[in-house]
Amino acid sequence: MMQKLKDYDFTLMISPILLTAFGLVMIYSASMVVAVVEGHESTHYFTRQLLWFGLGLIGFIICSIFPYKKYQKLMRWIVGIVVVLLLGLFVFGTTINNAKSWYVIGPVSFQPAEFAKIALIMYLASVYSKKQSYLNQFYSAVLPPLVLTVFILGLIVVQPDIGTASIIFLIACSVIVSSGIRFKHLLLLIGVGVVILAFAIPNMVTDVRISRFTGAYQPFEAPETSGYQLIQSYLAIGVGGLNGEGLGQSVQKLGYLMEAHTDFIMAIIAEELGFIGVVIVIGLLATIVLRGIFIARKCEDSFGALLAIGISSMVGVQAFINLGAISGILPITGVPLPFVSYGGSSLLVMLISMGILNNIAKTTRKNEQENDVHTQEPQSKLTFQNRGGKTWVN
Amino acid sequence: MKHKRVSAVTVRRRIVTVFLFGILLFGIIDVRLGYVQFVIGDKLAERANESWSRDIEFRPERGNILDESGEILAENVTAPSVVVVPSQIENPQDVAEKLASILDLTVDEAYDYVSQNESSVRIHPEGRKISEKQETAIKTLNLDGVYLAKDSKRHYPYGDDLSHVLGFAGIDNQGLTGLEAYYDDELSGEKGSLSYYSDAKGGRLEQLADTYEPPKDGSHLKTTINSKVQTIIERELDIATAKYNPDGALAIAVDPKTGGVLGMTSRPNFNPENYQEVDSDVYNRNLPIWSTYEPGSTFKIITLASALEEDQVDLREDEFHDDGDISVEGTELHCWKTGGHGHQSYLEVVMNSCNPGFVELGTELGEEKLFSYIEDFGFGEKTGIDLQGEENGILFSPDQVGPVELATTSFGQGVSVTPIQQVMAVSAVVNGGYLYKPYIAKEFIDPQTNETIKKIEPSLKRRVISGSTSKEVRVALEHVVAEGTGRSAYVDGYRVGGKTGTAQKVGPDGTYMENNYVLSFIGFAPADDPEIVVYVAIDNPKDTIQFGGQVAAPIVGTIIGDSLRAMEVEPRDDGLEKDYQWPDQPKVEVPDLVGLRKEDLNEYMTNLSIETSGSGDYIIDQAPSAGSMLEEGEKIRIYLADETEENNRD
């Protein structure tokens, strides 16, 4: 057992747990007032997130142990379930915030799009690793997987959940880029993408979306409407300064800043714990992402490498979109901060992904050590013999 | 196999690219967050504080405005305002209907107020400072959630008296015109507040300390206004307005020794408490400082004082022959009296207000000297009185002045001045030569301790003429009133000096208007030591002969007499006597006026007063008839028609 634990990447195990635990504290701080105002216990959001954390930990442990290579064999099932869940939304979905993205079963609600992220990562990693040998063939290798990708993206866009769709799109991009397809094909895909966007954007432009953009770039022009949330976020961050106002001391969470415990939790962290708190959170997130990419580089197996890249991208892209929104460099799209923001489906998917990443890390390290053993054993024996020989001679 | 190898290298290279891209993104985010937190953080923190803090306002009491003796000219009276607490109103529609029936608003508007999602709503402005009747009605209904809050309203005990000077304050007690606006900072005091921090819904945050700033009531403003003098002025102008139905009228009284304004008024006027009822032109135009026009003969005082100061003339020794007009560079300038005044001493030139005589004085002084005196007496620039809306007036610019302009300026034509400029210049002429800045605010008094916080001293601008010149002018102007064109301003016992003015108005097209004059008189008393200077101007009076001595002089006489008695100025017994100086003409023979045009009347007007009946330019009848003997100043009634007809004469 100890031997098995030794193979695990300690940093990659501890960082997500630390982040989630820290997130729990901040969720309690940011949500206690909102919870009471909404007529719940002050710990309402905290306990729910704690339950999801427990569930997530189980998923995390299972996935750390379950050999990642077996996902390739389960690929049909995984993709099938996600597609069915997404299609099922049309019939059984519940509309929250104008998007039919949720299944609500009793007190539990979950978002299939979150699971679509990890499923699609697995799918792309699996397909492109299988086709490594003839990846220079555009029609037979590069194009087919994109059809399913576009289909899944389409199902999410029509909910409509542009935020999640763009995240999935960006994750898919990073997996495709890393898969090693030819540069020529990459340029072709980018060209096609640009043309499609050029046609799609005019149809996607709505007043709400325009106001999100103006809200992001000229918040003080419309302080009561589209700029309100960003201004409140700015105020929270601005008040925090270097050290923050102290844990629990946020004023912005008292009804000024909406979604304080979900998408805007980083603003509250900045207000209460200052830049120091911000740097710690970003540091942990960066550790996870960069560590993931590092593992991808080390991984001999291309499925594992692409899976690791996909997972790292997922964390990185979501963190960037979330933090970009609260600091006013991207429009506000309602993307949670990985591990930290309140939200069960997101946390569960994140922790499961971390489990998978840990399993890739462990497998990679084990292989490395075995390789080391194979290459070093004869040498050490030789050295031993030499030494021994000399000893014996002398 | 080869493919795979290349591909694996590509994969690794691509991964490194993604890795670097990831680092770049985190770098961007960190820099951006640091920027928001540190670079613009202080500004944001300030905004946050503003957005968190709630102020309960404590309003200061506005200061009173007082006259020189402490009489209240403007004060506050309590008037309730309607406040509703929506959460306590069970049937908003019913309450809205009831409120709409009492206050000046529709049911829909009332419903908006009573259904707002606020803890308390002030019905503004319809429910602010309501009348007693509305107050009683609301108290009687006794509606749940409808309250009357104490509020204060500006009250002006003298009604429309002094309205332009006092001005008025708006619904939030902010000064909008007049002294109320000019001294708004001092009068309004400082708001107090109880600041507390709150959450977004307005709930109080216990962890952040409250701060209380008590309000600071506004200072009382004591003015130079003498309410008795003001009342006299108002009364006289009311009478004049009723009698002559003029286009406008104004009066100013100042203390020549300080420049302090004793009284000032305009017609039309208004009640400051109901200023909305009149056109904004009425309350914005404080005629004594706003209107500019040709002064006419009152300006001759300036020419006279300048000529005397320059030793250009000896009033008793030098003589002038007036044959009715004077030629200046080929332009004939007429005396107002057809045929002229004949042979006169310069004292008589002044008494008769003889234009050619003044042209002679002005021409002798020369352009440079006359205009430098005019400027020294303060014409062409604002006097700097502490009221808003003062005008400059217009003088000829030096390069425009030729001999004709110099000549007309000498008797008050071709310059445009404000009444207050004339009053201050004449005050300087009669007070020994000292030009003061006119002022109204005298003291600011702390409302709590009644101590004077700030005192405003008279402000001397410059000395223009010597004491002896000043004395000479006073004597000459006393003669004008006792024996000359200003006889109807004579007040027994108060040695009144003064000068008439009849200025033809310039119409919109830039030419002089027919039969449309500003009739004015400027007077001062007592002539040995002037205590008051009074100026009255009546714009285009109807049903009378438009001549300053006829219309304005008697008003000034009454104002001066009554004011000096009210001010308890010692009566004099060494003045010129009105009757003694005309022993050879105790009675006047009534001339035959029938058949003359109205304009021809000018020459008869100095010693008889004329009332008109009917309208038109031609005189068709008169009473008493020609040849009767009348006391000087007695009335002749004339009957006017559009044309003279032989039939009418018989």
mmCIF file of C-alpha atoms in Angstrom, chain B residues 148-300:
data_model
loop_
_atom_site.group_PDB
_atom_site.id
_atom_site.type_symbol
_atom_site.label_atom_id
_atom_site.label_comp_id
_atom_site.label_asym_id
_atom_site.label_seq_id
_atom_site.Cartn_x
_atom_site.Cartn_y
_atom_site.Cartn_z
ATOM 1 C CA LEU B 148 -47.019 64.877 8.156
ATOM 2 C CA ALA B 149 -43.361 65.727 8.626
ATOM 3 C CA LYS B 150 -42.163 69.070 9.875
ATOM 4 C CA ASP B 151 -40.679 71.180 7.139
ATOM 5 C CA SER B 152 -40.015 74.869 6.947
ATOM 6 C CA LYS B 153 -41.047 77.376 4.348
ATOM 7 C CA ARG B 154 -39.700 80.826 3.583
ATOM 8 C CA HIS B 155 -41.990 83.651 4.651
ATOM 9 C CA TYR B 156 -41.661 87.289 3.635
ATOM 10 C CA PRO B 157 -43.639 89.409 6.099
ATOM 11 C CA TYR B 158 -43.655 92.466 3.838
ATOM 12 C CA GLY B 159 -45.252 90.588 0.953
ATOM 13 C CA ASP B 160 -44.210 91.996 -2.386
ATOM 14 C CA ASP B 161 -42.183 94.848 -0.859
ATOM 15 C CA LEU B 162 -38.471 94.713 -1.687
ATOM 16 C CA SER B 163 -39.172 91.532 -3.655
ATOM 17 C CA HIS B 164 -36.408 91.915 -6.239
ATOM 18 C CA VAL B 165 -33.783 92.643 -3.625
ATOM 19 C CA LEU B 166 -34.763 89.843 -1.268
ATOM 20 C CA GLY B 167 -35.340 87.359 -4.056
ATOM 21 C CA PHE B 168 -36.723 83.996 -3.040
ATOM 22 C CA ALA B 169 -35.715 80.501 -2.038
ATOM 23 C CA GLY B 170 -36.883 77.321 -3.738
ATOM 24 C CA ILE B 171 -38.685 74.335 -2.280
ATOM 25 C CA ASP B 172 -35.527 72.937 -0.710
ATOM 26 C CA ASN B 173 -34.760 76.338 0.808
ATOM 27 C CA GLN B 174 -32.052 77.051 -1.712
ATOM 28 C CA GLY B 175 -31.685 80.714 -2.657
ATOM 29 C CA LEU B 176 -32.639 81.309 -6.273
ATOM 30 C CA THR B 177 -32.602 85.074 -6.826
ATOM 31 C CA GLY B 178 -31.754 88.311 -5.044
ATOM 32 C CA LEU B 179 -30.052 88.314 -1.641
ATOM 33 C CA GLU B 180 -31.347 84.792 -1.063
ATOM 34 C CA ALA B 181 -29.157 83.652 -3.943
ATOM 35 C CA TYR B 182 -26.248 86.066 -3.522
ATOM 36 C CA TYR B 183 -25.738 85.100 0.118
ATOM 37 C CA ASP B 184 -27.051 81.544 -0.186
ATOM 38 C CA ASP B 185 -23.910 80.027 1.333
ATOM 39 C CA GLU B 186 -24.131 82.172 4.449
ATOM 40 C CA LEU B 187 -27.916 81.914 4.793
ATOM 41 C CA SER B 188 -28.292 78.208 4.133
ATOM 42 C CA GLY B 189 -25.821 76.962 6.736
ATOM 43 C CA GLU B 190 -24.466 73.446 6.595
ATOM 44 C CA LYS B 191 -26.362 70.209 6.473
ATOM 45 C CA GLY B 192 -25.818 67.833 9.307
ATOM 46 C CA SER B 193 -25.951 64.099 8.934
ATOM 47 C CA LEU B 194 -25.946 60.808 10.707
ATOM 48 C CA SER B 195 -23.867 58.471 8.578
ATOM 49 C CA TYR B 196 -24.030 54.754 9.051
ATOM 50 C CA TYR B 197 -22.837 51.843 6.975
ATOM 51 C CA SER B 198 -25.391 49.586 5.451
ATOM 52 C CA ASP B 199 -25.871 46.509 3.338
ATOM 53 C CA ALA B 200 -27.406 46.733 -0.124
ATOM 54 C CA LYS B 201 -30.940 46.783 1.277
ATOM 55 C CA GLY B 202 -30.219 49.672 3.637
ATOM 56 C CA GLY B 203 -29.870 47.583 6.800
ATOM 57 C CA ARG B 204 -27.484 49.076 9.353
ATOM 58 C CA LEU B 205 -24.085 47.385 9.767
ATOM 59 C CA GLU B 206 -23.223 47.163 13.428
ATOM 60 C CA GLN B 207 -19.533 46.543 12.968
ATOM 61 C CA LEU B 208 -18.821 49.932 11.377
ATOM 62 C CA ALA B 209 -19.118 53.040 13.555
ATOM 63 C CA ASP B 210 -21.774 55.719 12.974
ATOM 64 C CA THR B 211 -20.753 59.341 12.665
ATOM 65 C CA TYR B 212 -22.962 62.279 13.558
ATOM 66 C CA GLU B 213 -22.420 65.782 12.218
ATOM 67 C CA PRO B 214 -24.844 68.298 13.725
ATOM 68 C CA PRO B 215 -26.333 70.778 11.227
ATOM 69 C CA LYS B 216 -25.099 74.333 11.351
ATOM 70 C CA ASP B 217 -27.919 76.847 11.000
ATOM 71 C CA GLY B 218 -27.484 79.655 8.497
ATOM 72 C CA SER B 219 -26.478 83.139 9.653
ATOM 73 C CA HIS B 220 -28.998 85.943 9.904
ATOM 74 C CA LEU B 221 -28.288 88.641 7.357
ATOM 75 C CA LYS B 222 -28.711 92.204 8.523
ATOM 76 C CA THR B 223 -29.054 94.619 5.632
ATOM 77 C CA THR B 224 -28.714 98.352 5.119
ATOM 78 C CA ILE B 225 -32.396 98.443 4.123
ATOM 79 C CA ASN B 226 -34.565 100.750 6.224
ATOM 80 C CA SER B 227 -37.966 99.108 6.213
ATOM 81 C CA LYS B 228 -39.690 102.450 6.861
ATOM 82 C CA VAL B 229 -38.019 104.060 3.847
ATOM 83 C CA GLN B 230 -38.778 100.950 1.832
ATOM 84 C CA THR B 231 -42.452 101.089 2.786
ATOM 85 C CA ILE B 232 -42.616 104.753 1.743
ATOM 86 C CA ILE B 233 -40.979 103.973 -1.609
ATOM 87 C CA GLU B 234 -43.334 101.092 -2.236
ATOM 88 C CA ARG B 235 -46.367 103.189 -1.341
ATOM 89 C CA GLU B 236 -45.330 106.025 -3.662
ATOM 90 C CA LEU B 237 -44.599 103.715 -6.562
ATOM 91 C CA ASP B 238 -47.925 101.944 -6.036
ATOM 92 C CA ILE B 239 -49.667 105.303 -6.262
ATOM 93 C CA ALA B 240 -47.667 106.298 -9.329
ATOM 94 C CA THR B 241 -48.345 102.970 -11.023
ATOM 95 C CA ALA B 242 -52.055 103.282 -10.390
ATOM 96 C CA LYS B 243 -52.095 106.858 -11.638
ATOM 97 C CA TYR B 244 -49.921 106.605 -14.737
ATOM 98 C CA ASN B 245 -50.054 102.937 -15.718
ATOM 99 C CA PRO B 246 -46.400 103.040 -16.789
ATOM 100 C CA ASP B 247 -44.488 100.287 -18.617
ATOM 101 C CA GLY B 248 -42.236 100.072 -15.601
ATOM 102 C CA ALA B 249 -41.084 102.055 -12.617
ATOM 103 C CA LEU B 250 -38.247 101.992 -10.150
ATOM 104 C CA ALA B 251 -36.988 103.768 -7.098
ATOM 105 C CA ILE B 252 -33.750 103.672 -5.148
ATOM 106 C CA ALA B 253 -32.804 105.336 -1.877
ATOM 107 C CA VAL B 254 -29.243 105.238 -0.607
ATOM 108 C CA ASP B 255 -27.279 106.692 2.242
ATOM 109 C CA PRO B 256 -24.747 108.889 0.365
ATOM 110 C CA LYS B 257 -22.355 108.770 3.302
ATOM 111 C CA THR B 258 -21.800 105.015 3.067
ATOM 112 C CA GLY B 259 -23.274 103.704 -0.164
ATOM 113 C CA GLY B 260 -25.668 101.561 1.880
ATOM 114 C CA VAL B 261 -28.970 100.971 0.112
ATOM 115 C CA LEU B 262 -31.920 102.185 2.217
ATOM 116 C CA GLY B 263 -34.597 101.053 -0.155
ATOM 117 C CA MET B 264 -35.011 99.754 -3.672
ATOM 118 C CA THR B 265 -37.965 98.646 -5.699
ATOM 119 C CA SER B 266 -39.211 97.919 -9.209
ATOM 120 C CA ARG B 267 -42.548 97.735 -10.932
ATOM 121 C CA PRO B 268 -43.823 95.255 -11.922
ATOM 122 C CA ASN B 269 -43.030 93.370 -8.732
ATOM 123 C CA PHE B 270 -44.100 90.054 -7.226
ATOM 124 C CA ASN B 271 -44.614 88.190 -4.013
ATOM 125 C CA PRO B 272 -41.536 86.027 -3.334
ATOM 126 C CA GLU B 273 -43.719 83.348 -1.760
ATOM 127 C CA ASN B 274 -45.654 82.969 -5.016
ATOM 128 C CA TYR B 275 -42.968 83.758 -7.514
ATOM 129 C CA GLN B 276 -44.254 81.070 -9.849
ATOM 130 C CA GLU B 277 -47.301 83.194 -10.552
ATOM 131 C CA VAL B 278 -45.351 85.786 -12.522
ATOM 132 C CA ASP B 279 -43.266 85.615 -15.646
ATOM 133 C CA SER B 280 -39.591 84.901 -14.993
ATOM 134 C CA ASP B 281 -38.713 88.244 -16.595
ATOM 135 C CA VAL B 282 -40.513 89.942 -13.726
ATOM 136 C CA TYR B 283 -38.413 88.422 -10.978
ATOM 137 C CA ASN B 284 -35.187 88.245 -12.923
ATOM 138 C CA ARG B 285 -35.183 91.919 -13.835
ATOM 139 C CA ASN B 286 -34.284 94.037 -10.858
ATOM 140 C CA LEU B 287 -34.724 97.287 -12.800
ATOM 141 C CA PRO B 288 -32.567 99.576 -10.594
ATOM 142 C CA ILE B 289 -29.504 97.527 -11.459
ATOM 143 C CA TRP B 290 -30.628 95.754 -14.642
ATOM 144 C CA SER B 291 -32.177 98.446 -16.851
ATOM 145 C CA THR B 292 -29.979 100.691 -18.933
ATOM 146 C CA TYR B 293 -31.178 103.766 -20.761
ATOM 147 C CA GLU B 294 -30.175 107.304 -21.633
ATOM 148 C CA PRO B 295 -30.292 109.187 -18.375
ATOM 149 C CA GLY B 296 -31.361 112.501 -19.876
ATOM 150 C CA SER B 297 -30.984 115.670 -17.847
ATOM 151 C CA THR B 298 -30.105 113.979 -14.536
ATOM 152 C CA PHE B 299 -26.748 113.372 -16.182
ATOM 153 C CA LYS B 300 -26.176 117.125 -16.365
#
